[in-house]
Amino acid sequence: MQPIRTFNVSPSLPQRLEPLRKLAYNLHWDWNVETKDLFRRLDPDLWESSRHNPVLMLGTISQARLLEVVEDEGFLAQMDRAARQLEDYLQERTWYEKQRVGHASDEKGQEYYAYFSAEFGLVDCLPVYSGGLGVLAGDHLKSASDLGLPLVGVGLLYQQGYFAQYLNADGWQQERYPINDFYNMTLHLERNPDGSELRISVDYPGRTVYARVWRVQVGSVPLYMLDTNIEPNNSYDHNITDQLYGGDIDMRIHQEIMLGIGGVRMLKALGYNITAYHMNEGHAAFSALERIRILLQEEGLSYPQAKQVVASSNIFTTHTPVPAGIDLFPPDKMLYYLGHYADVFGLTKEQYLALGRENTKDSSAPFSMAVLALKMATFSNGVAQLHGVVSRQMFKSLWQNVPTEEVPIKAITNGVHARSCVAKSTQELYDRYLGPSWSSAPTDNPLWERMDAIPDEELWRNHERCRLDMIVYVREHLVKHLRDRGASASEIASAQEVLDPKVLTIGFARRFATYKRATLWMRDVERIKRILLANKDRKVQFVISGKAHPKDIPGKELIREINHFIDEQGLQKQIVFVPNYDIYISRLMVAGCDIWLNTPRRPREASGTSGMKAAMNGLPNLSVLDGWWDEADYVRTGWAIGHGEMYDDPNYQDEIEANAFYDLLENEVVPLFYDRDVDGLPRHWVDKMKDAIRLNCPFFNTARMVREYAERAYFPASDRFHTLTADKYAPAKELADWQQNLTAHWFDIKIKDVNVSSGADIEVNQIVNVKAKVDLATLTNNDVQVELYQGAIDADGGIVNGVPVVMDYQGEDKDGLSTYTVDILYNTSGYQGLSLRVLPKHKDLSSPYEPRLIVWAQ
Ligand SMILES: *Cc1c(COP(=O)(O)O)cnc(C)c1O
C-alpha cells in the first residue's frame, strides 16, 4: 500500500534532556568514553538491542525511563559534562589552525579537502562498510576531525549496506541483508533553504538519475552520502545505492558513476569550494572526468588546461597489491556509459580509453580505474612502505624509462583511530598514567616514557578483564546465533561454556580472502592439537571471525573448513568461530585476545590494520612480515613468522610457514605467557605488552597518518590549486601550454658530449668532474633539469638504486650547446657507473616526473 502522506517523526524528549539529541547526532559519541557511557547508562538493554544506536534509542525508549532520568542528578551531571565536552571539542584550537595560519578564515586562502570512498566504517550501527578499506576511511574522518582539517567525506548511503553473516549447520556462510532505516540512524537529510530535499542529478544512458544527500556528522567533519532510492528513479536506479559491492559489472559502473560524478555535483550543490580531492581507492576516479567537464564547459578552459588543474589537485591512494583487485571495465561499456565525456573533451575514442590503459596502444585492453586515477593525480601513494615498493613495480610502465624506485607513487603507512579501537577501561588507564593526549601523541613525545609507570599488575588485571568481557560476549552471541538457527538444546548449552577465561587466546579476524590463509594454523592437525591441549597448565585457544565476499566461494570454503575441523576434532570449547564480524566484534577481540595472528601470503596484504588495533590494546602480534608488520618493531612487540621470504611454490611456502608458526608458539609464545611470578603475573609478557603499546600506538595511528596526508598531499595540492586558478586560470593555461610545447620538442633533446675527468680506475672519495654538452634544440635551460645519475652496477650491467645529482648550468658554447658540470665522488668501492638524463622543470609542476618525459644519455 502506498502512503498518501508521509511524516518524519522525531523523538520527543523532555526539555531538560535536549542535549541528548545533539550528542546522539554527532558520532563524536563513539570516541568519547563519557558520552558512550551515558547512552549505555540511559538504557543498557536498549543500548545492546539497538546495536549501540543512540538515535534509535531515543526514538524507542519508554517515556517512563525518560521521566526517571530527568530526576537522576547523577545522570544529568554526566549528560551536561558530555555536552560540554562536545562543545569544547568543536571549539578547540586545532593542529590544522596552527599549521595553516590564515588558510581557514582568509578569503583567498580558503580551502576544503574532499575525501571520496565507496565505503566508510565508522560505527557498528551504520553498516555501510565491508572491511579494512571502510574502517580506514572512517578512521581517516575521525582523525581529520581531531586535527581540525577542513575535510568533507563523500560516499554512497546503501539501503542494505553490506550483508549480515550467519552459518548453516554445515558451517556454510549465509547472507542476510537487513534494511537500513535511515530515519532512525545518525543521519541528517540535507535540504534546500525552502525545506525541500536537496537533490542532484546525473546522466546515465537515456535517462537522468536523481539522488538525495544524507549527512553524518563525524565530530567537525561532515560525511555526505548519496541515496538514489527515491522517485522518480526507475527501479533499477533505486538500487544503485542498494548494496555495497553488490550486483554485476553494470551495477558496479553505475555505482562508481554516482560516487565520482554524483559526488562532484553534490559538493557543488552544497556550495563547497574544494581545493584538493582525495580518491580513496580507484572507485571514485570518474570524479576527475566530471571536474574536467565542468572546467571546460563552465570556465572555458581547453582540455589540457582543465586536466592540468584537475591532476594538480588530485590525490590517489591505491590499496591493492594484486592486479585482480583492481576495477576493470570493458571498453564498450566504458563508451556506452561515459562516451559522451570523450566528445566534450574533444578526444577520439582511443585517446579517451587510453586514460585508463597502461599500454595506450592496446585497443582491446580494459579500462582500469587505478590507471585513470594515477593519470589524473599528481600525488599517489600506497598504504605501507612495502606496498609502496610493490605499487611502483606494478605501475612502472606508466612512467617509461623512470627507474622503478623513482616512480612517483609514495607510501603513507596506514593507521587506526586510537580512541575508537582501545577498550574503554584501557583508555582510562592510559589517560591516568600517560595523560589524555596519548591518543594522538607522536613517537617522540616524552609521555611514552611514562608507560613504565603503569603498574604491571594493573595492566595485566585490566587485560584479563578485557579477555573475560570478550568471552562473555562470544558465548551470548553464539547462543543467540544457534537459537536463531534452531540448533539443539545440547548445542546451545555447550555454547555457554566455550573458551576458558584463563587460557592464552589467539585472535584471528579479517575478511576471508584466500591469500590471507585463514586455515594455515590447522595444516598439521596433530601438532596444533598438541599445542592446544597437551599441557593442561599451558593450554591455548582460538577466537576466529570474518566474512567472505558473497561471490567468493573459495573464501566461504575456508570458513566451512574451520567449522568442520572444530566439529571433527571435538574442539568446540577451544576454537570458536564468531559469526557476523563487524566493528563491534573487532573491538572486543583486539582487546580481549592475548596475541594477534596474521598469515597473509607476502606481499599481498597491502597494509592490514587489525594488528595495529591489537597492538594499541597491548597485544603482541604474531605475523608474516607483510604490510604494516614488515616495518614495525617485530622483535620487541611480537614475533615474525619467517623472514619476509617469497616463494614460487605456494604449497612449500605453507609448509614452511605453518611450521615456523608452530615452532614460535611452542618455543616462545606459550612459555612466555605462562611464565608467572609469585603474584601470578607474567612479567616478561607484560613487558612485551608495554612495548607493543609504546612503540606502535604513536606511529600506526591515524593521527600520524592524517597529519602525513595533510602535509605531504593536501596542503601542496591545495596550494597548487590556488596558484593555478588565480587570475582566471592564467598560470594553469601557461603551464598547460608550456607542457604542450615541451612534449612537441622533447625528443629533439640530445645529450652530446660527456667528459669525465678521470679514467676507469678511481679511488673512494676521489673527486671526479663530469662535463656535458646538451643540445636542447628549441627548449632552454629554464625548461629542463640535467642530472647525473650514479650508482653501483648490478650483474645485468645496469645501475641499481642510482642517486641523481643536479648538474650546474654553465651557459651555451659557441655551437649553441648547453653545458653542464658537476663534481661527484664514490664513497664505496666496487664496480660503479654513471649516466646522464634530462627531466622537465617548471615551478608549478608537482614533480619532474609529472609530464612523464625523460631523456637518457645513449
Ligand atoms: C580493522 C577491521 C578490518 C581490517 O582488518 P585487516 O587486519 O586489515 O584485515 C576489517 N573489518 C573490521 C570490522 C575491522 O574493524
mmCIF file of N, CA, C and O in Angstrom, residues 775-835:
data_model
loop_
_atom_site.group_PDB
_atom_site.id
_atom_site.type_symbol
_atom_site.label_atom_id
_atom_site.label_comp_id
_atom_site.label_asym_id
_atom_site.label_seq_id
_atom_site.Cartn_x
_atom_site.Cartn_y
_atom_site.Cartn_z
ATOM 1 N N ASP A 775 72.214 19.304 -26.406
ATOM 2 C CA ASP A 775 71.501 20.060 -27.440
ATOM 3 C C ASP A 775 70.034 20.128 -27.034
ATOM 4 O O ASP A 775 69.329 19.116 -27.082
ATOM 5 N N LEU A 776 69.606 21.299 -26.597
ATOM 6 C CA LEU A 776 68.225 21.433 -26.128
ATOM 7 C C LEU A 776 67.273 21.817 -27.252
ATOM 8 O O LEU A 776 66.084 22.058 -27.020
ATOM 9 N N ALA A 777 67.816 21.895 -28.472
ATOM 10 C CA ALA A 777 67.009 22.282 -29.644
ATOM 11 C C ALA A 777 66.264 23.579 -29.330
ATOM 12 O O ALA A 777 66.872 24.536 -28.887
ATOM 13 N N THR A 778 64.932 23.603 -29.472
ATOM 14 C CA THR A 778 64.219 24.870 -29.264
ATOM 15 C C THR A 778 63.926 25.141 -27.794
ATOM 16 O O THR A 778 63.417 26.190 -27.450
ATOM 17 N N LEU A 779 64.209 24.182 -26.925
ATOM 18 C CA LEU A 779 63.959 24.388 -25.491
ATOM 19 C C LEU A 779 65.156 25.105 -24.876
ATOM 20 O O LEU A 779 66.210 25.218 -25.503
ATOM 21 N N THR A 780 64.991 25.586 -23.640
ATOM 22 C CA THR A 780 66.093 26.293 -22.994
ATOM 23 C C THR A 780 66.376 25.674 -21.637
ATOM 24 O O THR A 780 65.614 24.832 -21.151
ATOM 25 N N ASN A 781 67.457 26.142 -21.026
ATOM 26 C CA ASN A 781 67.826 25.650 -19.701
ATOM 27 C C ASN A 781 66.707 25.879 -18.681
ATOM 28 O O ASN A 781 66.598 25.159 -17.697
ATOM 29 N N ASN A 782 65.854 26.871 -18.913
ATOM 30 C CA ASN A 782 64.764 27.124 -17.968
ATOM 31 C C ASN A 782 63.725 26.011 -17.970
ATOM 32 O O ASN A 782 62.947 25.888 -17.034
ATOM 33 N N ASP A 783 63.699 25.236 -19.047
ATOM 34 C CA ASP A 783 62.663 24.202 -19.184
ATOM 35 C C ASP A 783 63.100 22.857 -18.626
ATOM 36 O O ASP A 783 62.270 21.950 -18.511
ATOM 37 N N VAL A 784 64.379 22.708 -18.363
ATOM 38 C CA VAL A 784 64.869 21.368 -18.045
ATOM 39 C C VAL A 784 65.801 21.371 -16.847
ATOM 40 O O VAL A 784 66.299 22.407 -16.420
ATOM 41 N N GLN A 785 66.007 20.162 -16.369
ATOM 42 C CA GLN A 785 66.987 19.961 -15.318
ATOM 43 C C GLN A 785 67.832 18.794 -15.802
ATOM 44 O O GLN A 785 67.303 17.756 -16.196
ATOM 45 N N VAL A 786 69.150 19.024 -15.840
ATOM 46 C CA VAL A 786 70.052 17.966 -16.292
ATOM 47 C C VAL A 786 70.653 17.318 -15.056
ATOM 48 O O VAL A 786 71.107 18.005 -14.144
ATOM 49 N N GLU A 787 70.587 16.003 -15.023
ATOM 50 C CA GLU A 787 71.027 15.294 -13.828
ATOM 51 C C GLU A 787 72.046 14.221 -14.159
ATOM 52 O O GLU A 787 71.940 13.555 -15.182
ATOM 53 N N LEU A 788 73.020 14.089 -13.277
ATOM 54 C CA LEU A 788 73.916 12.950 -13.343
ATOM 55 C C LEU A 788 73.291 11.875 -12.460
ATOM 56 O O LEU A 788 72.665 12.188 -11.449
ATOM 57 N N TYR A 789 73.416 10.641 -12.889
ATOM 58 C CA TYR A 789 72.779 9.546 -12.176
ATOM 59 C C TYR A 789 73.846 8.519 -11.880
ATOM 60 O O TYR A 789 74.428 7.934 -12.794
ATOM 61 N N GLN A 790 74.177 8.333 -10.604
ATOM 62 C CA GLN A 790 75.317 7.479 -10.271
ATOM 63 C C GLN A 790 74.940 6.358 -9.314
ATOM 64 O O GLN A 790 74.046 6.520 -8.493
ATOM 65 N N GLY A 791 75.640 5.229 -9.457
ATOM 66 C CA GLY A 791 75.356 4.126 -8.541
ATOM 67 C C GLY A 791 76.108 2.868 -8.944
ATOM 68 O O GLY A 791 76.832 2.842 -9.938
ATOM 69 N N ALA A 792 75.888 1.824 -8.148
ATOM 70 C CA ALA A 792 76.593 0.558 -8.382
ATOM 71 C C ALA A 792 75.979 -0.185 -9.570
ATOM 72 O O ALA A 792 74.792 -0.049 -9.861
ATOM 73 N N ILE A 793 76.824 -0.949 -10.248
ATOM 74 C CA ILE A 793 76.378 -1.741 -11.402
ATOM 75 C C ILE A 793 76.022 -3.147 -10.928
ATOM 76 O O ILE A 793 76.783 -3.766 -10.192
ATOM 77 N N ASP A 794 74.872 -3.632 -11.331
ATOM 78 C CA ASP A 794 74.481 -4.987 -10.920
ATOM 79 C C ASP A 794 74.917 -6.029 -11.946
ATOM 80 O O ASP A 794 75.568 -5.701 -12.948
ATOM 81 N N ALA A 795 74.544 -7.275 -11.686
ATOM 82 C CA ALA A 795 75.005 -8.375 -12.527
ATOM 83 C C ALA A 795 74.517 -8.237 -13.968
ATOM 84 O O ALA A 795 75.141 -8.737 -14.905
ATOM 85 N N ASP A 796 73.378 -7.538 -14.162
ATOM 86 C CA ASP A 796 72.857 -7.360 -15.518
ATOM 87 C C ASP A 796 73.486 -6.169 -16.229
ATOM 88 O O ASP A 796 73.096 -5.826 -17.339
ATOM 89 N N GLY A 797 74.415 -5.490 -15.532
ATOM 90 C CA GLY A 797 75.102 -4.378 -16.177
ATOM 91 C C GLY A 797 74.382 -3.056 -16.069
ATOM 92 O O GLY A 797 74.770 -2.080 -16.713
ATOM 93 N N GLY A 798 73.325 -2.975 -15.265
ATOM 94 C CA GLY A 798 72.606 -1.710 -15.120
ATOM 95 C C GLY A 798 72.917 -1.047 -13.784
ATOM 96 O O GLY A 798 73.390 -1.694 -12.852
ATOM 97 N N ILE A 799 72.649 0.262 -13.711
ATOM 98 C CA ILE A 799 72.811 0.972 -12.435
ATOM 99 C C ILE A 799 71.587 0.684 -11.581
ATOM 100 O O ILE A 799 70.456 0.850 -12.039
ATOM 101 N N VAL A 800 71.820 0.230 -10.363
ATOM 102 C CA VAL A 800 70.675 -0.028 -9.476
ATOM 103 C C VAL A 800 70.645 0.987 -8.344
ATOM 104 O O VAL A 800 71.681 1.378 -7.820
ATOM 105 N N ASN A 801 69.439 1.355 -7.950
ATOM 106 C CA ASN A 801 69.250 2.339 -6.874
ATOM 107 C C ASN A 801 70.178 3.528 -7.055
ATOM 108 O O ASN A 801 70.842 3.964 -6.116
ATOM 109 N N GLY A 802 70.222 4.033 -8.264
ATOM 110 C CA GLY A 802 71.086 5.165 -8.552
ATOM 111 C C GLY A 802 70.633 6.417 -7.819
ATOM 112 O O GLY A 802 69.492 6.537 -7.403
ATOM 113 N N VAL A 803 71.592 7.335 -7.647
ATOM 114 C CA VAL A 803 71.275 8.597 -6.972
ATOM 115 C C VAL A 803 71.428 9.724 -7.989
ATOM 116 O O VAL A 803 72.464 9.852 -8.621
ATOM 117 N N PRO A 804 70.377 10.536 -8.181
ATOM 118 C CA PRO A 804 70.503 11.656 -9.099
ATOM 119 C C PRO A 804 71.164 12.870 -8.441
ATOM 120 O O PRO A 804 70.941 13.135 -7.271
ATOM 121 N N VAL A 805 71.998 13.567 -9.209
ATOM 122 C CA VAL A 805 72.627 14.800 -8.737
ATOM 123 C C VAL A 805 72.382 15.852 -9.808
ATOM 124 O O VAL A 805 72.700 15.628 -10.979
ATOM 125 N N VAL A 806 71.809 16.984 -9.420
ATOM 126 C CA VAL A 806 71.509 18.035 -10.401
ATOM 127 C C VAL A 806 72.825 18.679 -10.838
ATOM 128 O O VAL A 806 73.678 19.009 -10.023
ATOM 129 N N MET A 807 72.985 18.869 -12.146
ATOM 130 C CA MET A 807 74.217 19.470 -12.672
ATOM 131 C C MET A 807 74.042 20.984 -12.814
ATOM 132 O O MET A 807 72.936 21.472 -13.015
ATOM 133 N N ASP A 808 75.170 21.697 -12.702
ATOM 134 C CA ASP A 808 75.123 23.161 -12.810
ATOM 135 C C ASP A 808 75.179 23.580 -14.269
ATOM 136 O O ASP A 808 76.016 23.102 -15.039
ATOM 137 N N TYR A 809 74.340 24.545 -14.602
ATOM 138 C CA TYR A 809 74.312 25.093 -15.957
ATOM 139 C C TYR A 809 75.435 26.106 -16.091
ATOM 140 O O TYR A 809 75.619 26.966 -15.228
ATOM 141 N N GLN A 810 76.183 26.008 -17.212
ATOM 142 C CA GLN A 810 77.323 26.913 -17.390
ATOM 143 C C GLN A 810 77.178 27.812 -18.593
ATOM 144 O O GLN A 810 78.109 28.481 -18.988
ATOM 145 N N GLY A 811 76.023 27.795 -19.222
ATOM 146 C CA GLY A 811 75.833 28.646 -20.395
ATOM 147 C C GLY A 811 75.920 27.848 -21.683
ATOM 148 O O GLY A 811 76.085 26.616 -21.650
ATOM 149 N N GLU A 812 75.802 28.565 -22.788
ATOM 150 C CA GLU A 812 75.876 27.901 -24.100
ATOM 151 C C GLU A 812 77.276 28.036 -24.675
ATOM 152 O O GLU A 812 77.935 29.050 -24.466
ATOM 153 N N ASP A 813 77.722 27.022 -25.347
ATOM 154 C CA ASP A 813 79.025 27.147 -26.016
ATOM 155 C C ASP A 813 78.827 27.775 -27.397
ATOM 156 O O ASP A 813 77.714 28.132 -27.770
ATOM 157 N N LYS A 814 79.941 27.889 -28.151
ATOM 158 C CA LYS A 814 79.865 28.629 -29.411
ATOM 159 C C LYS A 814 78.982 27.948 -30.457
ATOM 160 O O LYS A 814 78.450 28.589 -31.346
ATOM 161 N N ASP A 815 78.760 26.628 -30.256
ATOM 162 C CA ASP A 815 77.881 25.913 -31.195
ATOM 163 C C ASP A 815 76.416 25.913 -30.738
ATOM 164 O O ASP A 815 75.581 25.213 -31.308
ATOM 165 N N GLY A 816 76.135 26.634 -29.661
ATOM 166 C CA GLY A 816 74.756 26.685 -29.169
ATOM 167 C C GLY A 816 74.369 25.513 -28.302
ATOM 168 O O GLY A 816 73.192 25.317 -28.006
ATOM 169 N N LEU A 817 75.370 24.719 -27.877
ATOM 170 C CA LEU A 817 75.063 23.599 -26.987
ATOM 171 C C LEU A 817 75.108 24.080 -25.533
ATOM 172 O O LEU A 817 75.976 24.867 -25.158
ATOM 173 N N SER A 818 74.171 23.615 -24.714
ATOM 174 C CA SER A 818 74.152 23.993 -23.298
ATOM 175 C C SER A 818 75.149 23.118 -22.553
ATOM 176 O O SER A 818 75.163 21.898 -22.737
ATOM 177 N N THR A 819 75.971 23.731 -21.703
ATOM 178 C CA THR A 819 76.960 22.930 -20.983
ATOM 179 C C THR A 819 76.603 22.857 -19.506
ATOM 180 O O THR A 819 76.081 23.804 -18.919
ATOM 181 N N TYR A 820 76.873 21.681 -18.961
ATOM 182 C CA TYR A 820 76.550 21.398 -17.558
ATOM 183 C C TYR A 820 77.752 20.743 -16.909
ATOM 184 O O TYR A 820 78.507 20.005 -17.572
ATOM 185 N N THR A 821 77.926 20.972 -15.601
ATOM 186 C CA THR A 821 79.055 20.351 -14.921
ATOM 187 C C THR A 821 78.684 19.993 -13.483
ATOM 188 O O THR A 821 77.778 20.593 -12.899
ATOM 189 N N VAL A 822 79.377 19.010 -12.947
ATOM 190 C CA VAL A 822 79.204 18.661 -11.535
ATOM 191 C C VAL A 822 80.407 17.842 -11.075
ATOM 192 O O VAL A 822 81.026 17.141 -11.878
ATOM 193 N N ASP A 823 80.767 17.995 -9.790
ATOM 194 C CA ASP A 823 81.802 17.154 -9.187
ATOM 195 C C ASP A 823 81.112 16.067 -8.374
ATOM 196 O O ASP A 823 80.204 16.356 -7.595
ATOM 197 N N ILE A 824 81.558 14.843 -8.539
ATOM 198 C CA ILE A 824 80.986 13.752 -7.745
ATOM 199 C C ILE A 824 82.102 12.921 -7.135
ATOM 200 O O ILE A 824 83.267 13.082 -7.504
ATOM 201 N N LEU A 825 81.737 12.049 -6.214
ATOM 202 C CA LEU A 825 82.693 11.061 -5.712
ATOM 203 C C LEU A 825 81.917 9.799 -5.359
ATOM 204 O O LEU A 825 80.690 9.831 -5.202
ATOM 205 N N TYR A 826 82.631 8.697 -5.276
ATOM 206 C CA TYR A 826 82.018 7.439 -4.856
ATOM 207 C C TYR A 826 82.490 7.132 -3.455
ATOM 208 O O TYR A 826 83.684 7.135 -3.199
ATOM 209 N N ASN A 827 81.567 6.946 -2.552
ATOM 210 C CA ASN A 827 82.038 6.676 -1.189
ATOM 211 C C ASN A 827 82.059 5.197 -0.823
ATOM 212 O O ASN A 827 82.329 4.831 0.303
ATOM 213 N N THR A 828 81.780 4.328 -1.796
ATOM 214 C CA THR A 828 82.033 2.901 -1.553
ATOM 215 C C THR A 828 82.803 2.353 -2.742
ATOM 216 O O THR A 828 82.699 2.868 -3.859
ATOM 217 N N SER A 829 83.547 1.315 -2.483
ATOM 218 C CA SER A 829 84.338 0.736 -3.561
ATOM 219 C C SER A 829 83.487 -0.246 -4.357
ATOM 220 O O SER A 829 82.343 -0.523 -3.994
ATOM 221 N N GLY A 830 84.040 -0.762 -5.437
ATOM 222 C CA GLY A 830 83.314 -1.739 -6.243
ATOM 223 C C GLY A 830 83.114 -1.248 -7.664
ATOM 224 O O GLY A 830 83.715 -0.257 -8.093
ATOM 225 N N TYR A 831 82.249 -1.952 -8.367
ATOM 226 C CA TYR A 831 82.013 -1.657 -9.767
ATOM 227 C C TYR A 831 80.882 -0.629 -9.839
ATOM 228 O O TYR A 831 79.737 -0.920 -9.486
ATOM 229 N N GLN A 832 81.205 0.605 -10.226
ATOM 230 C CA GLN A 832 80.251 1.700 -10.183
ATOM 231 C C GLN A 832 80.065 2.293 -11.565
ATOM 232 O O GLN A 832 80.899 2.109 -12.440
ATOM 233 N N GLY A 833 78.973 3.030 -11.718
ATOM 234 C CA GLY A 833 78.755 3.643 -13.014
ATOM 235 C C GLY A 833 78.017 4.947 -12.905
ATOM 236 O O GLY A 833 77.587 5.345 -11.822
ATOM 237 N N LEU A 834 77.904 5.637 -14.033
ATOM 238 C CA LEU A 834 77.094 6.851 -14.057
ATOM 239 C C LEU A 834 76.415 6.993 -15.404
ATOM 240 O O LEU A 834 76.823 6.381 -16.396
ATOM 241 N N SER A 835 75.376 7.779 -15.402
ATOM 242 C CA SER A 835 74.725 8.133 -16.650
ATOM 243 C C SER A 835 74.203 9.565 -16.491
ATOM 244 O O SER A 835 74.294 10.142 -15.408
#
